[in-house]
Amino acid sequence: MQFFADTAEIDDIKELAATGLLDGVTTNPSLIAKSGRDFMEVTREIAGLVDGPVSAEVVALDHETMMKEADKLRAIADNVCIKVPLTIDGLKTCKALTGDGTMVNVTLCFSANQALLAAKAGASFISPFVGRHDDNGFDGMALIEDIRLIYDNYNFATEILVASVRHVTHVLEAALIGADVMTAPPKVIKALFNHVLTDKGIEGFLKDWKSTGQSIL
Ligand code: E4P
């Protein structure tokens, strides 16, 4: 399973990239606004920090303007993946861009039928928002299960990118279902490393090691 960081904060991306476990980054207009940075500039910086896909989202609602925005964004770096909303114009744009060899992440997916449409449009990634789905009384993980089944039924190459991840259990459930990618805020990715018994174990081993009076170096 690939891990993407859902953030536009450079320090967090650097810290996660240094672990060697970061496969990509996703941003959206809200995350760009939160960073306070210039969109083009911060996207260029992020694309230089990770080898994998860096999603940058168009903000136009019509196909023609989406294509113009995508042209500017994909010129930033080869690993920029254009993010388009799951609308008719978004999927028209997806079809045109992927036909051209550009990576596309179709975002704001809330139903399995929408995911089916995105796969038919040749999307590189489909982003179902599990957290927002849960928040609204739906079952985010049931949506991931349905999409996995449909994509496997037809051998679609579109990768399932589990988005709007809120906690480590979302990551575990997504991995059990066989999602291809998950994108999560840095604090959730960092929380994956933690276990109280790991901390307790280290404490016990170090106490006993100290009693030997030895050193490795
Ligand atoms: C992913 O691409 C989305 O930008 C993101 O996961 C949305 O998460 P949120 O629902 O926490 O805003």
Tab-separated table of C-alpha atoms and ligand atoms in Angstrom:
chain	number	residue	atom	x	y	z
A	1	MET	CA	0.000	0.000	0.000
A	2	GLN	CA	1.358	3.400	-0.939
A	3	PHE	CA	1.340	6.208	1.635
A	4	PHE	CA	0.658	9.772	0.524
A	5	ALA	CA	0.751	12.762	2.890
A	6	ASP	CA	-2.334	14.960	2.699
A	7	THR	CA	-0.714	18.341	3.344
A	8	ALA	CA	1.019	21.351	1.838
A	9	GLU	CA	3.275	21.881	4.880
A	10	ILE	CA	6.886	21.588	3.711
A	11	ASP	CA	8.394	20.730	7.104
A	12	ASP	CA	5.990	17.822	7.583
A	13	ILE	CA	6.680	16.517	4.073
A	14	LYS	CA	10.456	16.703	4.655
A	15	GLU	CA	10.132	14.829	7.950
A	16	LEU	CA	8.013	12.053	6.421
A	17	ALA	CA	10.131	11.820	3.252
A	18	ALA	CA	13.197	11.244	5.454
A	19	THR	CA	11.636	7.983	6.717
A	20	GLY	CA	11.753	6.604	3.166
A	21	LEU	CA	8.114	5.539	3.558
A	22	LEU	CA	6.434	8.436	1.764
A	23	ASP	CA	5.224	7.620	-1.752
A	24	GLY	CA	3.493	10.860	-2.700
A	25	VAL	CA	1.593	13.955	-1.580
A	26	THR	CA	-1.955	15.215	-2.057
A	27	THR	CA	-3.033	18.830	-1.728
A	28	ASN	CA	-6.336	20.601	-2.231
A	29	PRO	CA	-7.352	24.285	-2.307
A	30	SER	CA	-8.124	24.250	1.440
A	31	LEU	CA	-4.692	22.817	2.306
A	32	ILE	CA	-3.001	25.413	0.050
A	33	ALA	CA	-4.955	28.189	1.795
A	34	LYS	CA	-3.955	26.778	5.201
A	35	SER	CA	-0.252	26.759	4.195
A	36	GLY	CA	-0.404	30.469	3.307
A	37	ARG	CA	1.940	29.737	0.383
A	38	ASP	CA	1.758	30.563	-3.318
A	39	PHE	CA	0.137	27.560	-5.069
A	40	MET	CA	2.601	27.221	-7.948
A	41	GLU	CA	5.614	27.816	-5.737
A	42	VAL	CA	4.667	25.361	-2.982
A	43	THR	CA	3.669	22.707	-5.544
A	44	ARG	CA	7.097	23.040	-7.213
A	45	GLU	CA	8.807	22.700	-3.831
A	46	ILE	CA	6.777	19.616	-2.859
A	47	ALA	CA	7.372	17.973	-6.252
A	48	GLY	CA	11.100	18.329	-5.636
A	49	LEU	CA	10.892	16.614	-2.250
A	50	VAL	CA	9.165	13.386	-3.292
A	51	ASP	CA	9.645	11.167	-6.334
A	52	GLY	CA	6.023	10.006	-6.452
A	53	PRO	CA	2.821	11.760	-7.512
A	54	VAL	CA	1.997	15.200	-6.104
A	55	SER	CA	-1.670	16.028	-6.594
A	56	ALA	CA	-2.478	19.647	-7.473
A	57	GLU	CA	-6.155	20.516	-7.908
A	58	VAL	CA	-7.797	22.639	-10.592
A	59	VAL	CA	-10.370	25.145	-9.368
A	60	ALA	CA	-12.273	25.868	-12.600
A	61	LEU	CA	-15.658	24.212	-13.072
A	62	ASP	CA	-15.728	24.073	-16.881
A	63	HIS	CA	-13.679	21.717	-19.061
A	64	GLU	CA	-11.979	24.386	-21.155
A	65	THR	CA	-10.662	26.363	-18.181
A	66	MET	CA	-9.770	23.152	-16.325
A	67	MET	CA	-7.548	22.202	-19.279
A	68	LYS	CA	-5.822	25.602	-19.186
A	69	GLU	CA	-5.209	25.306	-15.442
A	70	ALA	CA	-3.997	21.724	-15.850
A	71	ASP	CA	-1.539	22.845	-18.547
A	72	LYS	CA	0.032	25.303	-16.099
A	73	LEU	CA	0.121	22.798	-13.266
A	74	ARG	CA	1.549	19.872	-15.229
A	75	ALA	CA	4.337	22.113	-16.529
A	76	ILE	CA	5.630	22.458	-12.936
A	77	ALA	CA	7.180	18.963	-12.791
A	78	ASP	CA	6.766	15.483	-14.277
A	79	ASN	CA	5.413	14.073	-11.000
A	80	VAL	CA	2.543	16.560	-10.738
A	81	CYS	CA	-0.775	14.703	-10.855
A	82	ILE	CA	-3.751	16.824	-11.859
A	83	LYS	CA	-6.664	16.616	-9.457
A	84	VAL	CA	-10.134	17.155	-10.918
A	85	PRO	CA	-13.551	17.023	-9.237
A	86	LEU	CA	-15.972	14.216	-9.987
A	87	THR	CA	-18.253	16.164	-12.336
A	88	ILE	CA	-19.014	15.772	-16.038
A	89	ASP	CA	-16.480	18.489	-16.892
A	90	GLY	CA	-13.979	16.993	-14.443
A	91	LEU	CA	-14.204	13.575	-16.095
A	92	LYS	CA	-14.028	15.091	-19.592
A	93	THR	CA	-10.818	16.762	-18.456
A	94	CYS	CA	-9.611	13.487	-16.922
A	95	LYS	CA	-10.131	11.651	-20.211
A	96	ALA	CA	-8.286	14.323	-22.203
A	97	LEU	CA	-5.351	14.537	-19.787
A	98	THR	CA	-4.800	10.802	-19.301
A	99	GLY	CA	-5.031	10.348	-23.078
A	100	ASP	CA	-2.078	12.715	-23.175
A	101	GLY	CA	-0.100	10.671	-20.636
A	102	THR	CA	-0.755	12.992	-17.673
A	103	MET	CA	-1.569	11.482	-14.262
A	104	VAL	CA	-5.041	12.388	-12.986
A	105	ASN	CA	-6.554	12.046	-9.521
A	106	VAL	CA	-10.359	12.266	-9.534
A	107	THR	CA	-11.413	13.740	-6.217
A	108	LEU	CA	-14.592	14.200	-4.160
A	109	CYS	CA	-15.871	10.681	-4.851
A	110	PHE	CA	-18.757	9.591	-2.621
A	111	SER	CA	-20.322	6.669	-4.483
A	112	ALA	CA	-19.227	3.469	-6.193
A	113	ASN	CA	-20.992	4.545	-9.390
A	114	GLN	CA	-18.911	7.743	-9.421
A	115	ALA	CA	-15.787	5.589	-9.024
A	116	LEU	CA	-16.933	3.449	-11.964
A	117	LEU	CA	-17.261	6.576	-14.118
A	118	ALA	CA	-13.790	7.776	-13.109
A	119	ALA	CA	-12.255	4.423	-14.060
A	120	LYS	CA	-14.023	4.539	-17.433
A	121	ALA	CA	-12.565	8.041	-17.903
A	122	GLY	CA	-9.097	6.522	-17.413
A	123	ALA	CA	-8.322	8.101	-14.026
A	124	SER	CA	-4.939	7.210	-12.553
A	125	PHE	CA	-6.420	7.545	-9.038
A	126	ILE	CA	-9.916	7.728	-7.586
A	127	SER	CA	-10.207	9.519	-4.245
A	128	PRO	CA	-13.191	8.354	-2.156
A	129	PHE	CA	-13.444	10.561	0.975
A	130	VAL	CA	-14.028	8.067	3.807
A	131	GLY	CA	-13.937	10.567	6.686
A	132	ARG	CA	-16.497	12.919	5.166
A	133	HIS	CA	-18.609	9.881	4.231
A	134	ASP	CA	-18.578	8.691	7.868
A	135	ASP	CA	-19.304	12.243	9.124
A	136	ASN	CA	-22.513	12.278	7.100
A	137	GLY	CA	-23.878	8.993	8.398
A	138	PHE	CA	-22.577	6.752	5.591
A	139	ASP	CA	-20.025	3.938	5.840
A	140	GLY	CA	-16.769	5.090	4.244
A	141	MET	CA	-15.138	1.683	4.324
A	142	ALA	CA	-18.160	-0.043	2.741
A	143	LEU	CA	-17.627	2.375	-0.150
A	144	ILE	CA	-13.984	1.276	-0.464
A	145	GLU	CA	-15.056	-2.394	-0.440
A	146	ASP	CA	-17.579	-1.753	-3.238
A	147	ILE	CA	-15.057	0.120	-5.380
A	148	ARG	CA	-12.430	-2.625	-4.872
A	149	LEU	CA	-14.941	-5.241	-6.013
A	150	ILE	CA	-16.021	-3.274	-9.087
A	151	TYR	CA	-12.463	-2.429	-10.153
A	152	ASP	CA	-11.400	-6.070	-9.725
A	153	ASN	CA	-14.474	-7.305	-11.644
A	154	TYR	CA	-13.370	-5.362	-14.706
A	155	ASN	CA	-9.598	-5.182	-14.158
A	156	PHE	CA	-9.621	-1.396	-14.109
A	157	ALA	CA	-6.110	0.014	-13.678
A	158	THR	CA	-7.361	3.035	-11.704
A	159	GLU	CA	-5.809	3.011	-8.227
A	160	ILE	CA	-8.039	3.411	-5.183
A	161	LEU	CA	-6.664	6.318	-3.153
A	162	VAL	CA	-8.425	6.347	0.214
A	163	ALA	CA	-8.790	10.021	1.166
A	164	SER	CA	-10.176	12.050	4.049
A	165	VAL	CA	-8.486	9.612	6.420
A	166	ARG	CA	-9.045	10.667	10.022
A	167	HIS	CA	-7.411	7.977	12.175
A	168	VAL	CA	-5.174	4.899	12.127
A	169	THR	CA	-8.136	2.511	12.011
A	170	HIS	CA	-9.071	3.948	8.601
A	171	VAL	CA	-5.563	3.029	7.409
A	172	LEU	CA	-5.809	-0.518	8.774
A	173	GLU	CA	-9.253	-1.091	7.254
A	174	ALA	CA	-8.150	0.312	3.885
A	175	ALA	CA	-5.135	-2.022	3.873
A	176	LEU	CA	-7.302	-5.044	4.788
A	177	ILE	CA	-9.637	-4.269	1.886
A	178	GLY	CA	-6.675	-3.917	-0.473
A	179	ALA	CA	-6.857	-0.227	-1.341
A	180	ASP	CA	-3.844	0.800	-3.433
A	181	VAL	CA	-3.034	4.076	-1.697
A	182	MET	CA	-4.098	6.058	1.336
A	183	THR	CA	-3.535	9.747	1.913
A	184	ALA	CA	-3.568	11.027	5.471
A	185	PRO	CA	-2.593	14.096	7.468
A	186	PRO	CA	0.997	13.845	8.803
A	187	LYS	CA	-0.223	13.362	12.373
A	188	VAL	CA	-2.122	10.202	11.363
A	189	ILE	CA	0.890	8.814	9.475
A	190	LYS	CA	3.123	9.480	12.499
A	191	ALA	CA	0.576	7.814	14.810
A	192	LEU	CA	0.956	4.585	12.793
A	193	PHE	CA	4.406	4.114	14.356
A	194	ASN	CA	3.103	4.209	17.926
A	195	HIS	CA	2.234	1.428	20.316
A	196	VAL	CA	2.288	1.606	24.100
A	197	LEU	CA	3.862	-1.870	24.306
A	198	THR	CA	6.694	-0.796	21.980
A	199	ASP	CA	7.494	2.110	24.336
A	200	LYS	CA	7.210	-0.146	27.386
A	201	GLY	CA	9.394	-2.800	25.740
A	202	ILE	CA	12.150	-0.292	24.906
A	203	GLU	CA	12.053	1.028	28.474
A	204	GLY	CA	12.460	-2.502	29.917
A	205	PHE	CA	15.254	-3.507	27.507
A	206	LEU	CA	17.210	-0.308	28.199
A	207	LYS	CA	16.908	-0.760	31.963
A	208	ASP	CA	18.261	-4.322	31.734
A	209	TRP	CA	20.977	-3.302	29.240
A	210	LYS	CA	22.168	-0.557	31.607
A	211	SER	CA	22.537	-3.164	34.366
A	212	THR	CA	25.085	-5.093	32.212
A	213	GLY	CA	27.449	-2.095	32.158
A	214	GLN	CA	28.222	-2.852	28.489
A	215	SER	CA	28.170	-0.596	25.426
A	216	ILE	CA	27.912	-1.531	21.742
A	217	LEU	CA	30.055	1.337	20.428
B	1	E4P	C1	-7.482	14.178	-0.486
B	1	E4P	O1	-7.020	14.265	-1.574
B	1	E4P	C2	-8.311	15.232	0.136
B	1	E4P	O2	-7.699	16.443	-0.140
B	1	E4P	C3	-8.409	15.078	1.619
B	1	E4P	O3	-8.116	13.770	2.014
B	1	E4P	C4	-9.661	15.633	2.225
B	1	E4P	O4	-9.651	15.384	3.591
B	1	E4P	P1	-10.648	16.103	4.617
B	1	E4P	O5	-11.998	15.510	4.462
B	1	E4P	O6	-10.059	15.798	5.967
B	1	E4P	O7	-10.612	17.565	4.291
